[in-house]
Amino acid sequence: MPRAPTDSQTARWYNAVGGRSAGVRPDNRGTTRAFFNVHGRSHLGVGNSVAEQKAFLRASFDGAGWEVPRLLAGMEAAEDFWFDDLRQVKIDRWSNGPVVLLGDAAWCVTPLGGVGASLALIGAYVLAGELTKTDSIAAALAAYEYVLRPLVKKSQSVPKLVPRLVHPRSRTGVRILRAVQRLVATPFISKRAARALSLRFSRSRCLIIDSGAVPSGTGTDQKTTQP
């Protein structure tokens, strides 16, 4: 939607009671992207048509305050409207014969995990590597899954309480969330939090290739370990 005087080069997030949130962020086209979140309510009963989905959001955010009326108006005019549930993808197998899944199709973490792009790149790297080491596609796909399963499982371990905490249902909950956000945004806390998260990410996501660790029959001689 068109940029407004209140828009800047940073994203802005607003919480309303009832587990609702809305926000805006700049894009690389000189316009503004808007989003709506409704926690705890599935879209499965809303309907598949864009008209039904937009009607659901209008009703859900009626009287929400802030710049929500502007965002709803932008939604009505948007040609690139997108609507879906945020759900993790967890399946028993990532391949069937010569067909293999990669990225969100295999293990969607959702934005709550924050590592979707990283896992997609790592997955492509590992898959390509395994395919170059054997003439057996089945063995390569088995090794690809063996290497990545532990990393994906850990990345999907988002505490169930987190979505509820960032989408409070009461006015008191919204006030507490805003107070915590202001505290975390202070230089003293933000720098230390960024350093801690960076260290944790580097330790838990780094792929270290050793020899002789993948069980026989997988068609590879490499493994992934986490320091």
PDB file of C-alpha atoms in Angstrom, residues 6-211:
ATOM      1  CA  THR A   6       4.007   7.800   9.785  1.00  0.00           C
ATOM      2  CA  ASP A   7       5.947   5.126   7.875  1.00  0.00           C
ATOM      3  CA  SER A   8       9.709   4.931   8.283  1.00  0.00           C
ATOM      4  CA  GLN A   9      12.578   2.595   7.442  1.00  0.00           C
ATOM      5  CA  THR A  10      11.760   0.390  10.416  1.00  0.00           C
ATOM      6  CA  ALA A  11       8.946  -2.061  11.014  1.00  0.00           C
ATOM      7  CA  ARG A  12       6.212  -1.180  13.504  1.00  0.00           C
ATOM      8  CA  TRP A  13       4.072  -3.648  15.448  1.00  0.00           C
ATOM      9  CA  TYR A  14       0.824  -3.002  17.310  1.00  0.00           C
ATOM     10  CA  ASN A  15      -0.993  -5.286  19.760  1.00  0.00           C
ATOM     11  CA  ALA A  16      -4.705  -5.104  20.480  1.00  0.00           C
ATOM     12  CA  VAL A  17      -6.697  -7.074  23.027  1.00  0.00           C
ATOM     13  CA  GLY A  18      -8.128 -10.414  22.004  1.00  0.00           C
ATOM     14  CA  GLY A  19      -4.888 -11.915  20.706  1.00  0.00           C
ATOM     15  CA  ARG A  20      -4.721  -9.535  17.741  1.00  0.00           C
ATOM     16  CA  SER A  21      -1.741  -7.745  16.238  1.00  0.00           C
ATOM     17  CA  ALA A  22      -1.056  -5.667  13.153  1.00  0.00           C
ATOM     18  CA  GLY A  23       2.005  -4.041  11.710  1.00  0.00           C
ATOM     19  CA  VAL A  24       3.744  -2.371   8.809  1.00  0.00           C
ATOM     20  CA  ARG A  25       7.198  -2.546   7.293  1.00  0.00           C
ATOM     21  CA  PRO A  26       8.911  -0.871   4.323  1.00  0.00           C
ATOM     22  CA  ASP A  27       9.617  -2.874   1.179  1.00  0.00           C
ATOM     23  CA  ASN A  28      12.062  -2.438  -1.706  1.00  0.00           C
ATOM     24  CA  ARG A  29       9.431  -0.977  -4.030  1.00  0.00           C
ATOM     25  CA  GLY A  30       8.876   2.297  -2.215  1.00  0.00           C
ATOM     26  CA  THR A  31       5.604   1.104  -0.701  1.00  0.00           C
ATOM     27  CA  THR A  32       4.562  -0.333   2.655  1.00  0.00           C
ATOM     28  CA  ARG A  33       3.665  -3.911   3.527  1.00  0.00           C
ATOM     29  CA  ALA A  34       1.014  -4.533   6.167  1.00  0.00           C
ATOM     30  CA  PHE A  35       0.139  -7.648   8.128  1.00  0.00           C
ATOM     31  CA  PHE A  36      -2.532  -8.880  10.536  1.00  0.00           C
ATOM     32  CA  ASN A  37      -2.292 -11.704  13.063  1.00  0.00           C
ATOM     33  CA  VAL A  38      -5.134 -13.333  14.981  1.00  0.00           C
ATOM     34  CA  HIS A  39      -3.912 -15.817  17.562  1.00  0.00           C
ATOM     35  CA  GLY A  40      -5.925 -18.897  18.421  1.00  0.00           C
ATOM     36  CA  ARG A  41      -8.386 -18.759  15.533  1.00  0.00           C
ATOM     37  CA  SER A  42      -7.915 -20.968  12.501  1.00  0.00           C
ATOM     38  CA  HIS A  43      -8.833 -19.743   9.034  1.00  0.00           C
ATOM     39  CA  LEU A  44     -10.114 -23.199   8.076  1.00  0.00           C
ATOM     40  CA  GLY A  45     -13.719 -22.200   8.731  1.00  0.00           C
ATOM     41  CA  VAL A  46     -13.403 -18.821   7.037  1.00  0.00           C
ATOM     42  CA  GLY A  47     -13.625 -19.934   3.425  1.00  0.00           C
ATOM     43  CA  ASN A  48     -11.243 -20.125   0.516  1.00  0.00           C
ATOM     44  CA  SER A  49     -12.257 -17.024  -1.403  1.00  0.00           C
ATOM     45  CA  VAL A  50     -10.348 -13.771  -1.012  1.00  0.00           C
ATOM     46  CA  ALA A  51     -13.628 -11.960  -0.308  1.00  0.00           C
ATOM     47  CA  GLU A  52     -14.406 -14.269   2.632  1.00  0.00           C
ATOM     48  CA  GLN A  53     -10.891 -13.958   4.023  1.00  0.00           C
ATOM     49  CA  LYS A  54     -10.908 -10.163   3.848  1.00  0.00           C
ATOM     50  CA  ALA A  55     -14.333 -10.099   5.505  1.00  0.00           C
ATOM     51  CA  PHE A  56     -12.932 -12.234   8.327  1.00  0.00           C
ATOM     52  CA  LEU A  57     -10.085  -9.775   8.911  1.00  0.00           C
ATOM     53  CA  ARG A  58     -12.398  -6.752   8.771  1.00  0.00           C
ATOM     54  CA  ALA A  59     -14.630  -8.298  11.427  1.00  0.00           C
ATOM     55  CA  SER A  60     -11.699  -9.472  13.548  1.00  0.00           C
ATOM     56  CA  PHE A  61     -10.033  -6.036  13.625  1.00  0.00           C
ATOM     57  CA  ASP A  62     -13.121  -3.875  13.944  1.00  0.00           C
ATOM     58  CA  GLY A  63     -12.390  -1.210  16.567  1.00  0.00           C
ATOM     59  CA  ALA A  64      -8.787  -2.346  17.094  1.00  0.00           C
ATOM     60  CA  GLY A  65      -7.455   1.227  17.034  1.00  0.00           C
ATOM     61  CA  TRP A  66      -4.026   2.545  15.974  1.00  0.00           C
ATOM     62  CA  GLU A  67      -3.626   2.681  12.161  1.00  0.00           C
ATOM     63  CA  VAL A  68      -5.718  -0.431  11.618  1.00  0.00           C
ATOM     64  CA  PRO A  69      -8.421   1.385   9.549  1.00  0.00           C
ATOM     65  CA  ARG A  70      -5.708   2.523   7.123  1.00  0.00           C
ATOM     66  CA  LEU A  71      -4.285  -1.001   6.938  1.00  0.00           C
ATOM     67  CA  LEU A  72      -7.717  -2.485   6.277  1.00  0.00           C
ATOM     68  CA  ALA A  73      -8.295   0.031   3.488  1.00  0.00           C
ATOM     69  CA  GLY A  74      -4.944  -0.932   1.984  1.00  0.00           C
ATOM     70  CA  MET A  75      -5.920  -4.588   2.222  1.00  0.00           C
ATOM     71  CA  GLU A  76      -9.059  -3.969   0.182  1.00  0.00           C
ATOM     72  CA  ALA A  77      -7.042  -2.474  -2.673  1.00  0.00           C
ATOM     73  CA  ALA A  78      -4.164  -4.951  -2.511  1.00  0.00           C
ATOM     74  CA  GLU A  79      -3.614  -7.223  -5.505  1.00  0.00           C
ATOM     75  CA  ASP A  80      -1.026  -9.364  -3.696  1.00  0.00           C
ATOM     76  CA  PHE A  81      -3.191 -10.293  -0.698  1.00  0.00           C
ATOM     77  CA  TRP A  82      -2.062 -13.475   1.079  1.00  0.00           C
ATOM     78  CA  PHE A  83      -3.882 -15.322   3.865  1.00  0.00           C
ATOM     79  CA  ASP A  84      -2.922 -18.484   5.734  1.00  0.00           C
ATOM     80  CA  ASP A  85      -2.424 -20.196   9.073  1.00  0.00           C
ATOM     81  CA  LEU A  86       1.033 -20.136  10.634  1.00  0.00           C
ATOM     82  CA  ARG A  87       1.640 -23.830  11.187  1.00  0.00           C
ATOM     83  CA  GLN A  88       4.779 -25.898  11.388  1.00  0.00           C
ATOM     84  CA  VAL A  89       5.283 -28.707   8.884  1.00  0.00           C
ATOM     85  CA  LYS A  90       6.301 -31.997  10.498  1.00  0.00           C
ATOM     86  CA  ILE A  91       6.313 -35.102   8.309  1.00  0.00           C
ATOM     87  CA  ASP A  92       7.878 -38.530   8.732  1.00  0.00           C
ATOM     88  CA  ARG A  93       9.719 -38.583   5.393  1.00  0.00           C
ATOM     89  CA  TRP A  94      11.118 -35.856   3.175  1.00  0.00           C
ATOM     90  CA  SER A  95      11.401 -38.000   0.070  1.00  0.00           C
ATOM     91  CA  ASN A  96       9.531 -40.647  -1.877  1.00  0.00           C
ATOM     92  CA  GLY A  97      11.417 -42.277  -4.709  1.00  0.00           C
ATOM     93  CA  PRO A  98      13.193 -39.555  -6.716  1.00  0.00           C
ATOM     94  CA  VAL A  99      10.925 -36.806  -5.302  1.00  0.00           C
ATOM     95  CA  VAL A 100      12.377 -34.815  -2.396  1.00  0.00           C
ATOM     96  CA  LEU A 101      11.096 -31.924  -0.302  1.00  0.00           C
ATOM     97  CA  LEU A 102      13.264 -29.021   0.787  1.00  0.00           C
ATOM     98  CA  GLY A 103      12.832 -25.878   2.880  1.00  0.00           C
ATOM     99  CA  ASP A 104       9.377 -24.964   4.173  1.00  0.00           C
ATOM    100  CA  ALA A 105       7.775 -27.755   2.139  1.00  0.00           C
ATOM    101  CA  ALA A 106       9.641 -30.280   4.288  1.00  0.00           C
ATOM    102  CA  TRP A 107       9.995 -28.591   7.673  1.00  0.00           C
ATOM    103  CA  CYS A 108       8.306 -25.177   7.868  1.00  0.00           C
ATOM    104  CA  VAL A 109       9.382 -23.575  11.147  1.00  0.00           C
ATOM    105  CA  THR A 110       7.092 -20.502  10.761  1.00  0.00           C
ATOM    106  CA  PRO A 111       8.361 -16.963  11.468  1.00  0.00           C
ATOM    107  CA  LEU A 112       8.260 -17.773  15.181  1.00  0.00           C
ATOM    108  CA  GLY A 113      11.372 -19.899  14.705  1.00  0.00           C
ATOM    109  CA  GLY A 114      13.190 -17.211  12.760  1.00  0.00           C
ATOM    110  CA  VAL A 115      15.522 -19.572  10.870  1.00  0.00           C
ATOM    111  CA  GLY A 116      13.504 -20.543   7.795  1.00  0.00           C
ATOM    112  CA  ALA A 117      15.849 -18.993   5.224  1.00  0.00           C
ATOM    113  CA  SER A 118      18.932 -20.383   6.979  1.00  0.00           C
ATOM    114  CA  LEU A 119      17.511 -23.902   7.053  1.00  0.00           C
ATOM    115  CA  ALA A 120      16.540 -23.697   3.381  1.00  0.00           C
ATOM    116  CA  LEU A 121      20.096 -22.724   2.398  1.00  0.00           C
ATOM    117  CA  ILE A 122      21.646 -25.372   4.642  1.00  0.00           C
ATOM    118  CA  GLY A 123      19.230 -27.977   3.303  1.00  0.00           C
ATOM    119  CA  ALA A 124      20.079 -27.178  -0.321  1.00  0.00           C
ATOM    120  CA  TYR A 125      23.796 -27.309   0.483  1.00  0.00           C
ATOM    121  CA  VAL A 126      23.556 -30.680   2.226  1.00  0.00           C
ATOM    122  CA  LEU A 127      21.282 -32.187  -0.440  1.00  0.00           C
ATOM    123  CA  ALA A 128      23.604 -31.112  -3.255  1.00  0.00           C
ATOM    124  CA  GLY A 129      26.601 -32.487  -1.385  1.00  0.00           C
ATOM    125  CA  GLU A 130      25.016 -35.881  -0.774  1.00  0.00           C
ATOM    126  CA  LEU A 131      23.906 -36.205  -4.407  1.00  0.00           C
ATOM    127  CA  THR A 132      27.476 -35.671  -5.618  1.00  0.00           C
ATOM    128  CA  LYS A 133      28.905 -38.437  -3.419  1.00  0.00           C
ATOM    129  CA  THR A 134      26.950 -41.428  -4.668  1.00  0.00           C
ATOM    130  CA  ASP A 135      25.245 -42.773  -7.772  1.00  0.00           C
ATOM    131  CA  SER A 136      22.323 -43.932  -5.633  1.00  0.00           C
ATOM    132  CA  ILE A 137      19.611 -41.295  -5.343  1.00  0.00           C
ATOM    133  CA  ALA A 138      17.928 -43.264  -2.549  1.00  0.00           C
ATOM    134  CA  ALA A 139      21.154 -43.367  -0.531  1.00  0.00           C
ATOM    135  CA  ALA A 140      21.776 -39.653  -1.059  1.00  0.00           C
ATOM    136  CA  LEU A 141      18.266 -38.732   0.079  1.00  0.00           C
ATOM    137  CA  ALA A 142      18.556 -40.963   3.140  1.00  0.00           C
ATOM    138  CA  ALA A 143      21.834 -39.289   4.087  1.00  0.00           C
ATOM    139  CA  TYR A 144      20.368 -35.823   3.492  1.00  0.00           C
ATOM    140  CA  GLU A 145      17.564 -36.570   5.922  1.00  0.00           C
ATOM    141  CA  TYR A 146      19.881 -38.187   8.474  1.00  0.00           C
ATOM    142  CA  VAL A 147      22.115 -35.125   8.546  1.00  0.00           C
ATOM    143  CA  LEU A 148      19.364 -32.511   8.801  1.00  0.00           C
ATOM    144  CA  ARG A 149      16.734 -34.127  11.033  1.00  0.00           C
ATOM    145  CA  PRO A 150      18.377 -33.177  14.365  1.00  0.00           C
ATOM    146  CA  LEU A 151      18.917 -29.579  13.264  1.00  0.00           C
ATOM    147  CA  VAL A 152      15.348 -29.170  12.014  1.00  0.00           C
ATOM    148  CA  LYS A 153      13.887 -30.757  15.141  1.00  0.00           C
ATOM    149  CA  LYS A 154      15.802 -28.357  17.364  1.00  0.00           C
ATOM    150  CA  SER A 155      14.826 -25.361  15.230  1.00  0.00           C
ATOM    151  CA  GLN A 156      11.133 -26.267  15.476  1.00  0.00           C
ATOM    152  CA  SER A 157      11.249 -26.436  19.269  1.00  0.00           C
ATOM    153  CA  VAL A 158       9.432 -23.146  19.812  1.00  0.00           C
ATOM    154  CA  PRO A 159       7.762 -23.129  23.261  1.00  0.00           C
ATOM    155  CA  LYS A 160       3.984 -23.218  22.860  1.00  0.00           C
ATOM    156  CA  LEU A 161       3.709 -20.340  25.319  1.00  0.00           C
ATOM    157  CA  VAL A 162       5.584 -17.906  23.046  1.00  0.00           C
ATOM    158  CA  PRO A 163       2.747 -17.175  20.551  1.00  0.00           C
ATOM    159  CA  ARG A 164       0.389 -16.555  23.454  1.00  0.00           C
ATOM    160  CA  LEU A 165       2.826 -14.210  25.187  1.00  0.00           C
ATOM    161  CA  VAL A 166       3.297 -12.026  22.104  1.00  0.00           C
ATOM    162  CA  HIS A 167      -0.466 -11.957  21.442  1.00  0.00           C
ATOM    163  CA  PRO A 168      -2.008 -11.098  24.829  1.00  0.00           C
ATOM    164  CA  ARG A 169      -5.770 -11.245  25.168  1.00  0.00           C
ATOM    165  CA  SER A 170      -6.307  -8.675  27.936  1.00  0.00           C
ATOM    166  CA  ARG A 171      -5.451  -4.994  28.376  1.00  0.00           C
ATOM    167  CA  THR A 172      -3.203  -5.914  31.278  1.00  0.00           C
ATOM    168  CA  GLY A 173      -1.382  -8.408  29.093  1.00  0.00           C
ATOM    169  CA  VAL A 174      -0.863  -5.785  26.382  1.00  0.00           C
ATOM    170  CA  ARG A 175       0.537  -3.318  28.939  1.00  0.00           C
ATOM    171  CA  ILE A 176       2.950  -5.927  30.291  1.00  0.00           C
ATOM    172  CA  LEU A 177       4.106  -6.856  26.777  1.00  0.00           C
ATOM    173  CA  ARG A 178       4.760  -3.208  25.885  1.00  0.00           C
ATOM    174  CA  ALA A 179       6.704  -2.677  29.110  1.00  0.00           C
ATOM    175  CA  VAL A 180       8.865  -5.710  28.347  1.00  0.00           C
ATOM    176  CA  GLN A 181       9.432  -4.505  24.774  1.00  0.00           C
ATOM    177  CA  ARG A 182      10.575  -1.089  26.007  1.00  0.00           C
ATOM    178  CA  LEU A 183      12.956  -2.760  28.442  1.00  0.00           C
ATOM    179  CA  VAL A 184      14.403  -5.086  25.802  1.00  0.00           C
ATOM    180  CA  ALA A 185      14.873  -2.135  23.426  1.00  0.00           C
ATOM    181  CA  THR A 186      17.230  -0.331  25.815  1.00  0.00           C
ATOM    182  CA  PRO A 187      20.872  -0.391  24.626  1.00  0.00           C
ATOM    183  CA  PHE A 188      22.030  -2.242  27.742  1.00  0.00           C
ATOM    184  CA  ILE A 189      19.645  -5.171  27.220  1.00  0.00           C
ATOM    185  CA  SER A 190      19.481  -5.239  23.414  1.00  0.00           C
ATOM    186  CA  LYS A 191      23.256  -5.489  22.910  1.00  0.00           C
ATOM    187  CA  ARG A 192      23.600  -8.338  25.383  1.00  0.00           C
ATOM    188  CA  ALA A 193      20.571 -10.163  24.016  1.00  0.00           C
ATOM    189  CA  ALA A 194      21.886  -9.889  20.447  1.00  0.00           C
ATOM    190  CA  ARG A 195      25.278 -11.214  21.528  1.00  0.00           C
ATOM    191  CA  ALA A 196      23.712 -14.149  23.389  1.00  0.00           C
ATOM    192  CA  LEU A 197      21.418 -15.065  20.492  1.00  0.00           C
ATOM    193  CA  SER A 198      24.263 -14.839  17.995  1.00  0.00           C
ATOM    194  CA  LEU A 199      26.411 -17.151  20.090  1.00  0.00           C
ATOM    195  CA  ARG A 200      23.588 -19.639  20.540  1.00  0.00           C
ATOM    196  CA  PHE A 201      22.783 -19.601  16.834  1.00  0.00           C
ATOM    197  CA  SER A 202      26.384 -20.204  15.806  1.00  0.00           C
ATOM    198  CA  ARG A 203      26.687 -23.122  18.200  1.00  0.00           C
ATOM    199  CA  SER A 204      23.425 -24.823  17.333  1.00  0.00           C
ATOM    200  CA  ARG A 205      23.362 -24.244  13.565  1.00  0.00           C
ATOM    201  CA  CYS A 206      26.963 -24.835  12.553  1.00  0.00           C
ATOM    202  CA  LEU A 207      27.450 -27.965  10.452  1.00  0.00           C
ATOM    203  CA  ILE A 208      30.676 -29.781  11.202  1.00  0.00           C
ATOM    204  CA  ILE A 209      31.543 -32.488   8.731  1.00  0.00           C
ATOM    205  CA  ASP A 210      33.410 -35.515  10.061  1.00  0.00           C
ATOM    206  CA  SER A 211      33.986 -38.946   8.619  1.00  0.00           C
TER     207      SER A 211
END
